[in-house]
Amino acid sequence: AQSVTQLGSHVSVSEGALVLLRCNYSSSVPPYLFWYVQYPNQGLQLLLKYTTGATLVKGINGFEAEFKKSETSFHLTKPSAHMSDAAEYFCAAPGDAGNMLTFGGGTRLMVKP
Amino acid sequence: DAGVTQSPTHLIKTRGQHVTLRCSPISGHKSVSWYQQVLGQGPQFIFQYYEKEERGRGNFPDRFSARQFPNYSSELNVNALLLGDSALYLCASSRQGEAKNIQYFGAGTRLSVL
């Protein structure tokens, strides 16, 4: 079964700095990978989705992620952090049944002024 | 179009009680999934329903059950509540029931068990 690991439960950056949130997957190469964002007291919102063949994926709000098979990684980046980016970010991969998702533990991004 | 709606938004119960959570999917979506998110953790898959049939079940005890109605809305039921059931319960809908389909999440129901 697929598992997803997010390194760093908390990441703090200054406004305007590069954002890098790490995600590694296990097992076989997944056909799909997702990044979701969760703002306080809200549900999850899709940032971007990887599908086979496109290694660099662009999402909403200036985020992008690169699929690296050799490193089994799908890290999320943004060139310049904004205060509004402060939230919890989750990496997810398909599970064993239907369209279930297996989520990583999440990374809380804090942006300092 | 309305997104995924869940009710109630907050709920307080005591141990041993029963709870029913409700979810209305986005119009046109036929698949509904339920997730449990304990504070400080990622969501854990509980159930998926597609066209009113159970398509997947996570590692949860039989106290958890769900169903999907002809209008594709869904209920999650939890019996004999334990303190450890305190969590945010998320519902997600998608057009079909396949892995490639994007899941859209509701804001969740926050359940507190005292």
PDB file of C-alpha atoms in Angstrom:
ATOM      1  CA  ALA A   1       0.000   0.000   0.000  1.00  0.00           C
ATOM      2  CA  GLN A   2       1.120   3.503  -0.755  1.00  0.00           C
ATOM      3  CA  SER A   3       2.402   5.640   2.102  1.00  0.00           C
ATOM      4  CA  VAL A   4       3.237   9.323   2.134  1.00  0.00           C
ATOM      5  CA  THR A   5       5.791  11.048   4.333  1.00  0.00           C
ATOM      6  CA  GLN A   6       6.082  14.764   4.865  1.00  0.00           C
ATOM      7  CA  LEU A   7       9.370  15.857   6.370  1.00  0.00           C
ATOM      8  CA  GLY A   8       8.972  18.711   8.812  1.00  0.00           C
ATOM      9  CA  SER A   9       5.716  19.142  10.673  1.00  0.00           C
ATOM     10  CA  HIS A  10       6.402  22.883  10.944  1.00  0.00           C
ATOM     11  CA  VAL A  11       8.159  25.179   8.479  1.00  0.00           C
ATOM     12  CA  SER A  12       8.726  28.871   9.099  1.00  0.00           C
ATOM     13  CA  VAL A  13       9.779  31.322   6.392  1.00  0.00           C
ATOM     14  CA  SER A  14       9.953  35.074   6.065  1.00  0.00           C
ATOM     15  CA  GLU A  15       7.587  36.891   3.760  1.00  0.00           C
ATOM     16  CA  GLY A  16       9.125  36.949   0.291  1.00  0.00           C
ATOM     17  CA  ALA A  17      11.335  33.922   0.921  1.00  0.00           C
ATOM     18  CA  LEU A  18      11.265  30.612  -0.923  1.00  0.00           C
ATOM     19  CA  VAL A  19       8.788  28.027   0.336  1.00  0.00           C
ATOM     20  CA  LEU A  20       9.831  24.358   0.173  1.00  0.00           C
ATOM     21  CA  LEU A  21       7.579  21.667   1.634  1.00  0.00           C
ATOM     22  CA  ARG A  22       8.820  18.104   1.323  1.00  0.00           C
ATOM     23  CA  CYS A  23       6.853  15.001   0.387  1.00  0.00           C
ATOM     24  CA  ASN A  24       8.099  11.483  -0.290  1.00  0.00           C
ATOM     25  CA  TYR A  25       6.028   8.520  -1.354  1.00  0.00           C
ATOM     26  CA  SER A  26       6.747   4.840  -0.991  1.00  0.00           C
ATOM     27  CA  SER A  27       5.946   1.678  -2.843  1.00  0.00           C
ATOM     28  CA  SER A  28       5.344   1.707  -6.578  1.00  0.00           C
ATOM     29  CA  VAL A  29       5.233   4.824  -8.651  1.00  0.00           C
ATOM     30  CA  PRO A  30       1.803   6.300  -8.082  1.00  0.00           C
ATOM     31  CA  PRO A  31      -0.289   7.334 -11.073  1.00  0.00           C
ATOM     32  CA  TYR A  32      -1.376  10.447  -9.260  1.00  0.00           C
ATOM     33  CA  LEU A  33      -0.152  12.677  -6.463  1.00  0.00           C
ATOM     34  CA  PHE A  34      -1.876  15.623  -4.862  1.00  0.00           C
ATOM     35  CA  TRP A  35      -1.137  18.618  -2.684  1.00  0.00           C
ATOM     36  CA  TYR A  36      -3.954  20.058  -0.611  1.00  0.00           C
ATOM     37  CA  VAL A  37      -4.023  23.150   1.616  1.00  0.00           C
ATOM     38  CA  GLN A  38      -6.118  23.566   4.744  1.00  0.00           C
ATOM     39  CA  TYR A  39      -6.768  26.987   6.218  1.00  0.00           C
ATOM     40  CA  PRO A  40      -7.917  27.250   9.847  1.00  0.00           C
ATOM     41  CA  ASN A  41     -11.415  25.920  10.410  1.00  0.00           C
ATOM     42  CA  GLN A  42     -11.819  24.963   6.773  1.00  0.00           C
ATOM     43  CA  GLY A  43     -11.751  21.827   4.678  1.00  0.00           C
ATOM     44  CA  LEU A  44      -9.017  20.862   2.245  1.00  0.00           C
ATOM     45  CA  GLN A  45      -8.536  22.719  -1.010  1.00  0.00           C
ATOM     46  CA  LEU A  46      -6.676  21.196  -3.947  1.00  0.00           C
ATOM     47  CA  LEU A  47      -3.464  23.054  -4.822  1.00  0.00           C
ATOM     48  CA  LEU A  48      -2.267  20.829  -7.635  1.00  0.00           C
ATOM     49  CA  LYS A  49      -2.377  17.323  -9.073  1.00  0.00           C
ATOM     50  CA  TYR A  50       0.309  15.238 -10.738  1.00  0.00           C
ATOM     51  CA  THR A  51      -0.603  12.902 -13.542  1.00  0.00           C
ATOM     52  CA  THR A  52       1.782  10.582 -15.323  1.00  0.00           C
ATOM     53  CA  GLY A  53       4.023  12.307 -17.853  1.00  0.00           C
ATOM     54  CA  ALA A  54       4.149  15.827 -16.513  1.00  0.00           C
ATOM     55  CA  THR A  55       6.938  16.068 -13.968  1.00  0.00           C
ATOM     56  CA  LEU A  56       6.547  19.774 -13.184  1.00  0.00           C
ATOM     57  CA  VAL A  57       3.053  20.678 -12.108  1.00  0.00           C
ATOM     58  CA  LYS A  58       1.787  24.202 -11.619  1.00  0.00           C
ATOM     59  CA  GLY A  59      -1.026  24.868  -9.193  1.00  0.00           C
ATOM     60  CA  ILE A  60      -2.997  27.714  -7.753  1.00  0.00           C
ATOM     61  CA  ASN A  61      -1.618  30.663  -5.794  1.00  0.00           C
ATOM     62  CA  GLY A  62       1.824  30.415  -7.416  1.00  0.00           C
ATOM     63  CA  PHE A  63       2.647  26.954  -6.070  1.00  0.00           C
ATOM     64  CA  GLU A  64       4.268  24.223  -8.106  1.00  0.00           C
ATOM     65  CA  ALA A  65       5.610  20.738  -7.468  1.00  0.00           C
ATOM     66  CA  GLU A  66       8.089  18.525  -9.233  1.00  0.00           C
ATOM     67  CA  PHE A  67       7.731  14.759  -9.454  1.00  0.00           C
ATOM     68  CA  LYS A  68      11.122  13.048  -9.157  1.00  0.00           C
ATOM     69  CA  LYS A  69      10.909   9.298  -9.615  1.00  0.00           C
ATOM     70  CA  SER A  70      14.574   8.716  -8.758  1.00  0.00           C
ATOM     71  CA  GLU A  71      14.071  10.413  -5.391  1.00  0.00           C
ATOM     72  CA  THR A  72      10.467   9.226  -4.852  1.00  0.00           C
ATOM     73  CA  SER A  73       9.646  12.837  -4.070  1.00  0.00           C
ATOM     74  CA  PHE A  74       6.979  15.389  -4.894  1.00  0.00           C
ATOM     75  CA  HIS A  75       8.097  18.546  -3.122  1.00  0.00           C
ATOM     76  CA  LEU A  76       5.982  21.690  -3.145  1.00  0.00           C
ATOM     77  CA  THR A  77       7.584  25.069  -3.805  1.00  0.00           C
ATOM     78  CA  LYS A  78       6.693  28.717  -4.147  1.00  0.00           C
ATOM     79  CA  PRO A  79       9.282  31.352  -5.062  1.00  0.00           C
ATOM     80  CA  SER A  80       8.006  34.069  -2.732  1.00  0.00           C
ATOM     81  CA  ALA A  81       5.921  33.484   0.384  1.00  0.00           C
ATOM     82  CA  HIS A  82       2.960  35.674   1.247  1.00  0.00           C
ATOM     83  CA  MET A  83       1.360  36.062   4.651  1.00  0.00           C
ATOM     84  CA  SER A  84      -1.790  34.522   3.198  1.00  0.00           C
ATOM     85  CA  ASP A  85       0.113  31.268   2.535  1.00  0.00           C
ATOM     86  CA  ALA A  86       0.144  30.447   6.250  1.00  0.00           C
ATOM     87  CA  ALA A  87      -1.800  27.199   6.486  1.00  0.00           C
ATOM     88  CA  GLU A  88      -1.460  23.414   6.782  1.00  0.00           C
ATOM     89  CA  TYR A  89      -0.322  21.587   3.669  1.00  0.00           C
ATOM     90  CA  PHE A  90      -0.957  17.927   2.918  1.00  0.00           C
ATOM     91  CA  CYS A  91       0.542  15.640   0.325  1.00  0.00           C
ATOM     92  CA  ALA A  92      -1.642  12.711  -0.750  1.00  0.00           C
ATOM     93  CA  ALA A  93      -1.511   9.637  -2.963  1.00  0.00           C
ATOM     94  CA  PRO A  94      -4.146   7.116  -4.075  1.00  0.00           C
ATOM     95  CA  GLY A  95      -4.803   4.293  -1.636  1.00  0.00           C
ATOM     96  CA  ASP A  96      -5.812   0.707  -2.160  1.00  0.00           C
ATOM     97  CA  ALA A  97      -9.503   1.077  -2.900  1.00  0.00           C
ATOM     98  CA  GLY A  98     -11.609   3.242  -5.152  1.00  0.00           C
ATOM     99  CA  ASN A  99     -10.524   6.844  -4.965  1.00  0.00           C
ATOM    100  CA  MET A 100      -9.393   6.813  -1.352  1.00  0.00           C
ATOM    101  CA  LEU A 101      -6.473   9.072  -0.555  1.00  0.00           C
ATOM    102  CA  THR A 102      -3.566   8.353   1.757  1.00  0.00           C
ATOM    103  CA  PHE A 103      -2.366  11.590   3.334  1.00  0.00           C
ATOM    104  CA  GLY A 104       0.930  12.588   4.830  1.00  0.00           C
ATOM    105  CA  GLY A 105       1.000  13.978   8.342  1.00  0.00           C
ATOM    106  CA  GLY A 106       0.899  17.550   7.129  1.00  0.00           C
ATOM    107  CA  THR A 107       3.245  20.538   7.319  1.00  0.00           C
ATOM    108  CA  ARG A 108       2.211  23.735   9.018  1.00  0.00           C
ATOM    109  CA  LEU A 109       3.648  26.711   7.155  1.00  0.00           C
ATOM    110  CA  MET A 110       4.207  29.883   9.124  1.00  0.00           C
ATOM    111  CA  VAL A 111       5.109  33.122   7.358  1.00  0.00           C
ATOM    112  CA  LYS A 112       6.893  35.838   9.316  1.00  0.00           C
ATOM    113  CA  PRO A 113       6.541  39.486   8.349  1.00  0.00           C
TER     114      PRO A 113
ATOM    115  CA  ASP B   1     -22.489  26.064  -7.693  1.00  0.00           C
ATOM    116  CA  ALA B   2     -22.550  25.064  -4.047  1.00  0.00           C
ATOM    117  CA  GLY B   3     -19.591  23.120  -2.774  1.00  0.00           C
ATOM    118  CA  VAL B   4     -19.662  20.112  -0.492  1.00  0.00           C
ATOM    119  CA  THR B   5     -21.824  20.917   2.506  1.00  0.00           C
ATOM    120  CA  GLN B   6     -21.651  19.181   5.860  1.00  0.00           C
ATOM    121  CA  SER B   7     -23.869  19.383   8.897  1.00  0.00           C
ATOM    122  CA  PRO B   8     -23.665  20.084  11.694  1.00  0.00           C
ATOM    123  CA  THR B   9     -20.482  22.157  11.860  1.00  0.00           C
ATOM    124  CA  HIS B  10     -19.880  21.381  15.514  1.00  0.00           C
ATOM    125  CA  LEU B  11     -21.163  18.671  17.793  1.00  0.00           C
ATOM    126  CA  ILE B  12     -20.607  17.768  21.415  1.00  0.00           C
ATOM    127  CA  LYS B  13     -21.473  14.282  22.646  1.00  0.00           C
ATOM    128  CA  THR B  14     -20.686  12.148  25.663  1.00  0.00           C
ATOM    129  CA  ARG B  15     -19.095   8.724  25.707  1.00  0.00           C
ATOM    130  CA  GLY B  16     -21.397   5.906  24.682  1.00  0.00           C
ATOM    131  CA  GLN B  17     -23.714   8.097  22.653  1.00  0.00           C
ATOM    132  CA  HIS B  18     -24.432   7.791  18.966  1.00  0.00           C
ATOM    133  CA  VAL B  19     -23.850  10.473  16.313  1.00  0.00           C
ATOM    134  CA  THR B  20     -24.955  11.024  12.713  1.00  0.00           C
ATOM    135  CA  LEU B  21     -23.057  13.334  10.398  1.00  0.00           C
ATOM    136  CA  ARG B  22     -24.442  14.457   7.068  1.00  0.00           C
ATOM    137  CA  CYS B  23     -22.902  15.399   3.752  1.00  0.00           C
ATOM    138  CA  SER B  24     -24.285  16.795   0.508  1.00  0.00           C
ATOM    139  CA  PRO B  25     -21.952  16.427  -2.467  1.00  0.00           C
ATOM    140  CA  ILE B  26     -21.412  18.886  -5.282  1.00  0.00           C
ATOM    141  CA  SER B  27     -24.207  18.643  -7.820  1.00  0.00           C
ATOM    142  CA  GLY B  28     -23.373  15.968 -10.400  1.00  0.00           C
ATOM    143  CA  HIS B  29     -20.910  14.142  -8.158  1.00  0.00           C
ATOM    144  CA  LYS B  30     -21.706  10.505  -7.539  1.00  0.00           C
ATOM    145  CA  SER B  31     -18.941   9.528  -5.148  1.00  0.00           C
ATOM    146  CA  VAL B  32     -18.684  10.494  -1.495  1.00  0.00           C
ATOM    147  CA  SER B  33     -15.818   9.692   0.851  1.00  0.00           C
ATOM    148  CA  TRP B  34     -15.430  10.216   4.576  1.00  0.00           C
ATOM    149  CA  TYR B  35     -12.221  11.010   6.422  1.00  0.00           C
ATOM    150  CA  GLN B  36     -11.339  11.449  10.084  1.00  0.00           C
ATOM    151  CA  GLN B  37      -8.773  14.107  10.955  1.00  0.00           C
ATOM    152  CA  VAL B  38      -7.451  13.998  14.484  1.00  0.00           C
ATOM    153  CA  LEU B  39      -5.846  17.215  15.686  1.00  0.00           C
ATOM    154  CA  GLY B  40      -2.307  17.536  14.382  1.00  0.00           C
ATOM    155  CA  GLN B  41      -2.570  14.661  11.896  1.00  0.00           C
ATOM    156  CA  GLY B  42      -3.476  14.099   8.284  1.00  0.00           C
ATOM    157  CA  PRO B  43      -6.947  12.854   7.339  1.00  0.00           C
ATOM    158  CA  GLN B  44      -7.542   9.096   7.588  1.00  0.00           C
ATOM    159  CA  PHE B  45      -9.850   7.379   5.130  1.00  0.00           C
ATOM    160  CA  ILE B  46     -13.005   5.863   6.608  1.00  0.00           C
ATOM    161  CA  PHE B  47     -15.392   5.038   3.743  1.00  0.00           C
ATOM    162  CA  GLN B  48     -16.056   5.619   0.078  1.00  0.00           C
ATOM    163  CA  TYR B  49     -19.455   5.269  -1.557  1.00  0.00           C
ATOM    164  CA  TYR B  50     -20.143   5.379  -5.261  1.00  0.00           C
ATOM    165  CA  GLU B  51     -23.588   5.024  -6.775  1.00  0.00           C
ATOM    166  CA  LYS B  52     -24.899   4.059  -3.346  1.00  0.00           C
ATOM    167  CA  GLU B  53     -22.517   1.144  -2.948  1.00  0.00           C
ATOM    168  CA  GLU B  54     -19.565   0.894  -0.597  1.00  0.00           C
ATOM    169  CA  ARG B  55     -16.363   0.965  -2.629  1.00  0.00           C
ATOM    170  CA  GLY B  56     -13.809   1.093   0.130  1.00  0.00           C
ATOM    171  CA  ARG B  57     -13.414   0.940   3.870  1.00  0.00           C
ATOM    172  CA  GLY B  58     -10.523   2.088   5.993  1.00  0.00           C
ATOM    173  CA  ASN B  59      -9.189   0.574   9.178  1.00  0.00           C
ATOM    174  CA  PHE B  60     -11.998   1.656  11.472  1.00  0.00           C
ATOM    175  CA  PRO B  61     -14.107  -0.456  13.864  1.00  0.00           C
ATOM    176  CA  ASP B  62     -17.630  -1.616  13.104  1.00  0.00           C
ATOM    177  CA  ARG B  63     -18.952   1.209  15.278  1.00  0.00           C
ATOM    178  CA  PHE B  64     -18.478   3.319  12.171  1.00  0.00           C
ATOM    179  CA  SER B  65     -21.008   2.902   9.389  1.00  0.00           C
ATOM    180  CA  ALA B  66     -22.212   4.960   6.455  1.00  0.00           C
ATOM    181  CA  ARG B  67     -24.666   4.994   3.632  1.00  0.00           C
ATOM    182  CA  GLN B  68     -25.390   6.928   0.492  1.00  0.00           C
ATOM    183  CA  PHE B  69     -28.847   7.955  -0.582  1.00  0.00           C
ATOM    184  CA  PRO B  70     -30.418   8.056  -4.086  1.00  0.00           C
ATOM    185  CA  ASN B  71     -29.671  11.797  -4.286  1.00  0.00           C
ATOM    186  CA  TYR B  72     -25.986  10.927  -3.548  1.00  0.00           C
ATOM    187  CA  SER B  73     -25.969  12.597  -0.143  1.00  0.00           C
ATOM    188  CA  SER B  74     -24.428  10.558   2.621  1.00  0.00           C
ATOM    189  CA  GLU B  75     -24.535   9.916   6.341  1.00  0.00           C
ATOM    190  CA  LEU B  76     -21.762   8.754   8.623  1.00  0.00           C
ATOM    191  CA  ASN B  77     -22.880   7.052  11.819  1.00  0.00           C
ATOM    192  CA  VAL B  78     -20.737   6.356  14.835  1.00  0.00           C
ATOM    193  CA  ASN B  79     -22.061   4.250  17.706  1.00  0.00           C
ATOM    194  CA  ALA B  80     -20.812   3.896  21.280  1.00  0.00           C
ATOM    195  CA  LEU B  81     -18.664   7.003  21.079  1.00  0.00           C
ATOM    196  CA  LEU B  82     -15.224   6.968  22.652  1.00  0.00           C
ATOM    197  CA  LEU B  83     -13.083   9.910  23.691  1.00  0.00           C
ATOM    198  CA  GLY B  84     -10.728   9.001  20.848  1.00  0.00           C
ATOM    199  CA  ASP B  85     -13.470   9.657  18.301  1.00  0.00           C
ATOM    200  CA  SER B  86     -13.057  13.382  18.895  1.00  0.00           C
ATOM    201  CA  ALA B  87     -11.909  14.739  15.553  1.00  0.00           C
ATOM    202  CA  LEU B  88     -12.787  16.734  12.469  1.00  0.00           C
ATOM    203  CA  TYR B  89     -14.825  14.577  10.105  1.00  0.00           C
ATOM    204  CA  LEU B  90     -14.401  15.517   6.481  1.00  0.00           C
ATOM    205  CA  CYS B  91     -16.595  14.593   3.581  1.00  0.00           C
ATOM    206  CA  ALA B  92     -15.287  14.704   0.023  1.00  0.00           C
ATOM    207  CA  SER B  93     -17.116  14.276  -3.262  1.00  0.00           C
ATOM    208  CA  SER B  94     -15.940  13.489  -6.774  1.00  0.00           C
ATOM    209  CA  ARG B  95     -17.619  12.971 -10.127  1.00  0.00           C
ATOM    210  CA  GLN B  96     -16.748   9.303 -10.343  1.00  0.00           C
ATOM    211  CA  GLY B  97     -15.165   6.831  -7.974  1.00  0.00           C
ATOM    212  CA  GLU B  98     -11.743   6.480  -9.572  1.00  0.00           C
ATOM    213  CA  ALA B  99      -8.316   7.455  -8.261  1.00  0.00           C
ATOM    214  CA  LYS B 100      -7.823  10.054 -11.003  1.00  0.00           C
ATOM    215  CA  ASN B 101     -10.895  11.989  -9.948  1.00  0.00           C
ATOM    216  CA  ILE B 102     -10.259  15.083  -7.885  1.00  0.00           C
ATOM    217  CA  GLN B 103     -11.922  15.045  -4.491  1.00  0.00           C
ATOM    218  CA  TYR B 104     -13.520  18.224  -3.230  1.00  0.00           C
ATOM    219  CA  PHE B 105     -13.753  18.582   0.520  1.00  0.00           C
ATOM    220  CA  GLY B 106     -16.345  20.141   2.762  1.00  0.00           C
ATOM    221  CA  ALA B 107     -15.451  22.260   5.787  1.00  0.00           C
ATOM    222  CA  GLY B 108     -16.031  19.332   8.102  1.00  0.00           C
ATOM    223  CA  THR B 109     -17.913  18.531  11.267  1.00  0.00           C
ATOM    224  CA  ARG B 110     -15.937  18.962  14.458  1.00  0.00           C
ATOM    225  CA  LEU B 111     -16.989  16.282  16.942  1.00  0.00           C
ATOM    226  CA  SER B 112     -16.053  16.558  20.585  1.00  0.00           C
ATOM    227  CA  VAL B 113     -16.673  13.550  22.824  1.00  0.00           C
ATOM    228  CA  LEU B 114     -16.661  14.286  26.550  1.00  0.00           C
TER     229      LEU B 114
END
